[in-house]
Coordinates of C-alpha atoms in Angstrom, one line a residue:
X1495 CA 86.8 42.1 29.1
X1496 CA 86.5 39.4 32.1
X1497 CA 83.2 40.0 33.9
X1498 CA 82.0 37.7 37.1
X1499 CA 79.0 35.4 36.3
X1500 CA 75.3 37.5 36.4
X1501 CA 76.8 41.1 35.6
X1502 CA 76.3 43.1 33.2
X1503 CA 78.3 45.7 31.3
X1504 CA 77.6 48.4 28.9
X1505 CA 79.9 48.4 25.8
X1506 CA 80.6 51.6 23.3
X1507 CA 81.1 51.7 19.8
X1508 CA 81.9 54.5 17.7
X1509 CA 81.6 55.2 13.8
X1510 CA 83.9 56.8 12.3
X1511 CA 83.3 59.1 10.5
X1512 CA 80.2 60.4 13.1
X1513 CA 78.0 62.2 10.2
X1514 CA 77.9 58.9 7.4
X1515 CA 75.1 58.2 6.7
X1516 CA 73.7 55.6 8.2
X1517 CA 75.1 55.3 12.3
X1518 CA 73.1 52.9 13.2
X1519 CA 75.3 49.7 15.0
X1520 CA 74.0 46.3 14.8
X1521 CA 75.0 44.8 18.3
X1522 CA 75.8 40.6 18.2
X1523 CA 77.3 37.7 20.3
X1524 CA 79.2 34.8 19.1
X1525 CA 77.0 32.7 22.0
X1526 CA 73.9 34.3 23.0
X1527 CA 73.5 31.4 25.9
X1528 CA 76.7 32.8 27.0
X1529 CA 77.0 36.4 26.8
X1530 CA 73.4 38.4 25.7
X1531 CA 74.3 41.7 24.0
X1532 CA 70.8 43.8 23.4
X1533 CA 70.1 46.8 20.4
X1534 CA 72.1 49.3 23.1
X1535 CA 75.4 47.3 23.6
X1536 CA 74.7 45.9 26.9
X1537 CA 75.7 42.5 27.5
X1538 CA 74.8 39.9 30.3
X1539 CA 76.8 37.5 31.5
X1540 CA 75.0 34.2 31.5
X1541 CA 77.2 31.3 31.7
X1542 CA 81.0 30.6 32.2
X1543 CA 83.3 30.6 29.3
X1544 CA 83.8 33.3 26.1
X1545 CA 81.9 35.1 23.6
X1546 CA 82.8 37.3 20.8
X1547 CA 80.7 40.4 20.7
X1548 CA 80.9 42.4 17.3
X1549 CA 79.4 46.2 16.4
X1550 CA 78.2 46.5 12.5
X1551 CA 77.4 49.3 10.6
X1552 CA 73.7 48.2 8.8
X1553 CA 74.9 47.4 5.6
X1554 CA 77.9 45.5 7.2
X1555 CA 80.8 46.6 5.7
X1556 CA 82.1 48.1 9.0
X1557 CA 82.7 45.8 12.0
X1558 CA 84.6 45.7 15.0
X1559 CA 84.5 42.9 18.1
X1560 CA 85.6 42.4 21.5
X1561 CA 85.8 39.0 23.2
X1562 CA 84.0 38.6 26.8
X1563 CA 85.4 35.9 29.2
X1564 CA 83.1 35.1 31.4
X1565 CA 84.3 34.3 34.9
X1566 CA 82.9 32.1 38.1
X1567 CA 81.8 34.2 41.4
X1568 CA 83.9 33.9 44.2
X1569 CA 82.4 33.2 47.8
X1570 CA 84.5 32.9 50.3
X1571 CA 86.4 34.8 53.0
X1572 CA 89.8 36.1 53.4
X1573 CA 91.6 36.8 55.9
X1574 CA 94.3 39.6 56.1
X1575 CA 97.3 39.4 56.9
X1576 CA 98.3 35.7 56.5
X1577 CA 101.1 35.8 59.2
X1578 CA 102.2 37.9 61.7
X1579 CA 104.6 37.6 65.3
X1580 CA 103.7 38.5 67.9
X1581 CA 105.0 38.8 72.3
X1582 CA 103.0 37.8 75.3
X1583 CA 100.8 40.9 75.9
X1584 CA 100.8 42.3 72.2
X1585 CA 97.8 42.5 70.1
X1586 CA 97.0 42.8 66.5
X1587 CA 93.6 43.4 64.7
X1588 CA 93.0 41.1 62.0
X1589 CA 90.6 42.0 58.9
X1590 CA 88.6 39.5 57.0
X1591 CA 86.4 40.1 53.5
X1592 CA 83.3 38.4 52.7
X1593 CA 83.1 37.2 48.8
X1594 CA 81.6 38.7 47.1
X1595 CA 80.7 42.3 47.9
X1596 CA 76.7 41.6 47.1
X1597 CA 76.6 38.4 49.4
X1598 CA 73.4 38.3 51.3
X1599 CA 74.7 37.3 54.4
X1600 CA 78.2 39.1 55.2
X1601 CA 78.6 37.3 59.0
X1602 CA 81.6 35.8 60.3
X1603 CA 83.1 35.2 63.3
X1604 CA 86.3 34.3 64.9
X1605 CA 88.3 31.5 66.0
X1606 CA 91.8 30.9 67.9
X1607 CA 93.0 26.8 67.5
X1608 CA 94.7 27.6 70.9
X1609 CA 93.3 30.7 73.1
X1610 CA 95.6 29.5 75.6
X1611 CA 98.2 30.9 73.7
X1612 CA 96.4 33.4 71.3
X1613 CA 93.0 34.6 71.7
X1614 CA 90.7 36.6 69.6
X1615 CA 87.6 38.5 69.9
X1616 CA 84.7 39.2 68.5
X1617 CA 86.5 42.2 66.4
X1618 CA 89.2 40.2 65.4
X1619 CA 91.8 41.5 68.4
X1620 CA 94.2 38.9 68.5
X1621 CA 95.9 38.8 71.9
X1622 CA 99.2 36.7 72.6
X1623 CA 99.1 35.0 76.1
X1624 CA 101.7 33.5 76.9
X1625 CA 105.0 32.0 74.8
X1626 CA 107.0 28.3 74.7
X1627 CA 110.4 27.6 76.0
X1628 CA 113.4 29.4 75.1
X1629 CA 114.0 28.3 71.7
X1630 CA 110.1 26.9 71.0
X1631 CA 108.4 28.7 68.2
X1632 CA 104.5 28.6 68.8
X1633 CA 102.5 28.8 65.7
X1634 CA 98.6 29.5 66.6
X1635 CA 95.7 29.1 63.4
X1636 CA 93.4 32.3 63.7
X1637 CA 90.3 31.9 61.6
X1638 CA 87.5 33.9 60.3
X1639 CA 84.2 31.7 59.5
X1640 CA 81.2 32.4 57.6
X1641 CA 77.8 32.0 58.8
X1642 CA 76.6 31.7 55.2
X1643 CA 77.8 29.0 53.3
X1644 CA 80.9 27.5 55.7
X1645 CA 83.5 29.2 54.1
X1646 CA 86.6 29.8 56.4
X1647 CA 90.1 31.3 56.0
X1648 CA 93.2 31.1 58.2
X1649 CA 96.2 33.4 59.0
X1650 CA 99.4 32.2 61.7
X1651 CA 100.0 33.8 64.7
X1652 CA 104.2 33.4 65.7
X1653 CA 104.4 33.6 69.6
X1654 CA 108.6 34.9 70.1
X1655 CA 109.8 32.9 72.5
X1656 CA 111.0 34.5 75.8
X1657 CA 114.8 34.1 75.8
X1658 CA 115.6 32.2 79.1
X1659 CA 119.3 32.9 80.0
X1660 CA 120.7 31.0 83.0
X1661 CA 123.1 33.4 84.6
X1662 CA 125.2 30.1 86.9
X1663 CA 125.1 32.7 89.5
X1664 CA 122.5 32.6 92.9
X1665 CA 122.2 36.6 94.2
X1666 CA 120.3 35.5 97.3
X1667 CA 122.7 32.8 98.3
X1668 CA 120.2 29.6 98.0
X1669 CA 122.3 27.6 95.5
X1670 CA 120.3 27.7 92.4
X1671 CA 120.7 29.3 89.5
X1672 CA 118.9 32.6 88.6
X1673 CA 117.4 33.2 85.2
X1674 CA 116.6 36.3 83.0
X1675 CA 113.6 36.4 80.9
X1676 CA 114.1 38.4 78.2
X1677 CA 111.3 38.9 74.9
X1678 CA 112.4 40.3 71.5
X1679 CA 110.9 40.1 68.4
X1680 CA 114.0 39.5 66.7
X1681 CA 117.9 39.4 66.6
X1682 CA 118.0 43.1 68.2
X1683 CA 121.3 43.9 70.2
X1684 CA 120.5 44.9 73.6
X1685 CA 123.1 45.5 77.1
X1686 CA 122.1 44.0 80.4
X1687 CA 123.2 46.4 83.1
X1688 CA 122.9 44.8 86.4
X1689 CA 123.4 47.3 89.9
X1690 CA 123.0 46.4 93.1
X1691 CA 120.2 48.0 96.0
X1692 CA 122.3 51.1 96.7
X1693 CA 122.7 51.6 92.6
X1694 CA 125.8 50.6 91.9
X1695 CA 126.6 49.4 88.4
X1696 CA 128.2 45.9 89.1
X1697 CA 128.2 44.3 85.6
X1698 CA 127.5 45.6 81.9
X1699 CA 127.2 43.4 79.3
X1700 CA 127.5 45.0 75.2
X1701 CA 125.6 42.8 72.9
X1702 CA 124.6 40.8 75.5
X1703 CA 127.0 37.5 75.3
X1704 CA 124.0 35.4 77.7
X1705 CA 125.6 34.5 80.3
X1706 CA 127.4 35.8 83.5
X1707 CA 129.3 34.0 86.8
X1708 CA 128.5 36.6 89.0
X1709 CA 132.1 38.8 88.9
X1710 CA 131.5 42.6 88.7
X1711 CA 133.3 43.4 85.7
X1712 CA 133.0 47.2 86.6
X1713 CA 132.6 49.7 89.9
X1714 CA 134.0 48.9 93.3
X1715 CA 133.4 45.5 93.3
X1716 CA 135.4 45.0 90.0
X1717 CA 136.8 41.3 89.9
X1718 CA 135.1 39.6 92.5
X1719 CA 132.0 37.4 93.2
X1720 CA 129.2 39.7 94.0
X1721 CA 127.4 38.9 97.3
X1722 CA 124.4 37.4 98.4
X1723 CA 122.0 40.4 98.3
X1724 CA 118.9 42.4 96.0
X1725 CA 120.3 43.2 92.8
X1726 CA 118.0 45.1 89.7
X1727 CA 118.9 44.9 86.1
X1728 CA 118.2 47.1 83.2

């Protein structure tokens, strides 16, 4: 048995056969400054480290033993998960434990390295705010701090990256290049549909190859430069 410093555990014995004639157990430790056993079989545990407890019939002829280990509290905190992704305007609740269950003083708060990027509340509602550059992986530290005792834990926020895809084509005519900004959490394969103000389909793109010249490669305009104009894209 492992038991955490300062507990206490009851331990059974049994005598075998249950009418002899004499049932009465004799209850010892190996290291009574370790582990305490009383008359009953409840033992204490005082100090780190192990102990043998052994059961005895009076006379001694019948034993049995167990050995306790004896193990060190744990105070701390942790935080749960340790990393999750996340795109500009998503949240996630984190959840944190105080250690151990019987500390006094079970306070914590939170805390974004960056809340420029990530912020977090007071109920651990983690709050992605705005990404790096196309390719950029942003890596925020969330932690969860004790009042008690200055323990802390930490868990990584990933901020996905908006995919910036220069399209080398200007719809309104002013020379410079036009850009879609596109967020995914992952390697997903998505079409780009782009249609022009009266709702025709100009250009479709399968598995979105990320990048276009500005021909229609579909509708009335098939083959040519589209012109200057508004153009919406699903």
């Amino acid at each position: 048995l492992s038991i955490a410093l300062g507990n206490t555990y009851q331990i059974e014995a049994t005598l075998i056969p249950s009418n002899a004639a004499n049932p009465t157990i004799r209850w010892s430790s190996s290291n009574g400054n370790m582990v305490s056993v009383n008359s009953r079989g409840l033992i204490t545990a005082i100090a780190e480290g192990t102990a043998t407890i052994t059961a005895a019939t009076v006379d001694g002829n019948i034993t049995d033993h167990c050995t306790i280990t004896v193990t060190p509290i744990v105070s701390g905190i942790a935080v749960n998960p340790k990393n999750i992704s996340l795109i500009v305007g998503q949240q996630y609740t984190f959840n944190a434990e105080v250690l151990p269950a019987t500390a006094a003083n079970r306070a914590y708060s939170w805390k974004s390295s960056d809340p420029s990027y990530v912020s977090i509340n007071e109920s651990g509602i983690a709050t992605a705010i705005k990404s790096g550059k196309y390719g950029e992986l942003i890596s925020i530290q969330i932690s969860a701090i004790t009042e008690d005792g200055g323990f802390s834990d930490n868990a990584a926020v990933i901020v996905q990256p908006e995919m910036v895809i220069p399209e080398g084509f200007s719809p309104n005519g002013d020379g410079i290049n036009d850009y879609f900004a596109i967020s995914s959490l992952g390697d997903e394969a998505y079409t780009l549909r782009i249609f022009d103000k009266s709702g025709q389909l100009c250009y479709e793109s399968i598995s979105y190859q990320n990048s276009w010249d500005g021909t229609a490669n579909t509708g009335v305009q098939k083959g040519k430069k589209v012109s200057a104009g508004t153009y919406y894209y699903i």
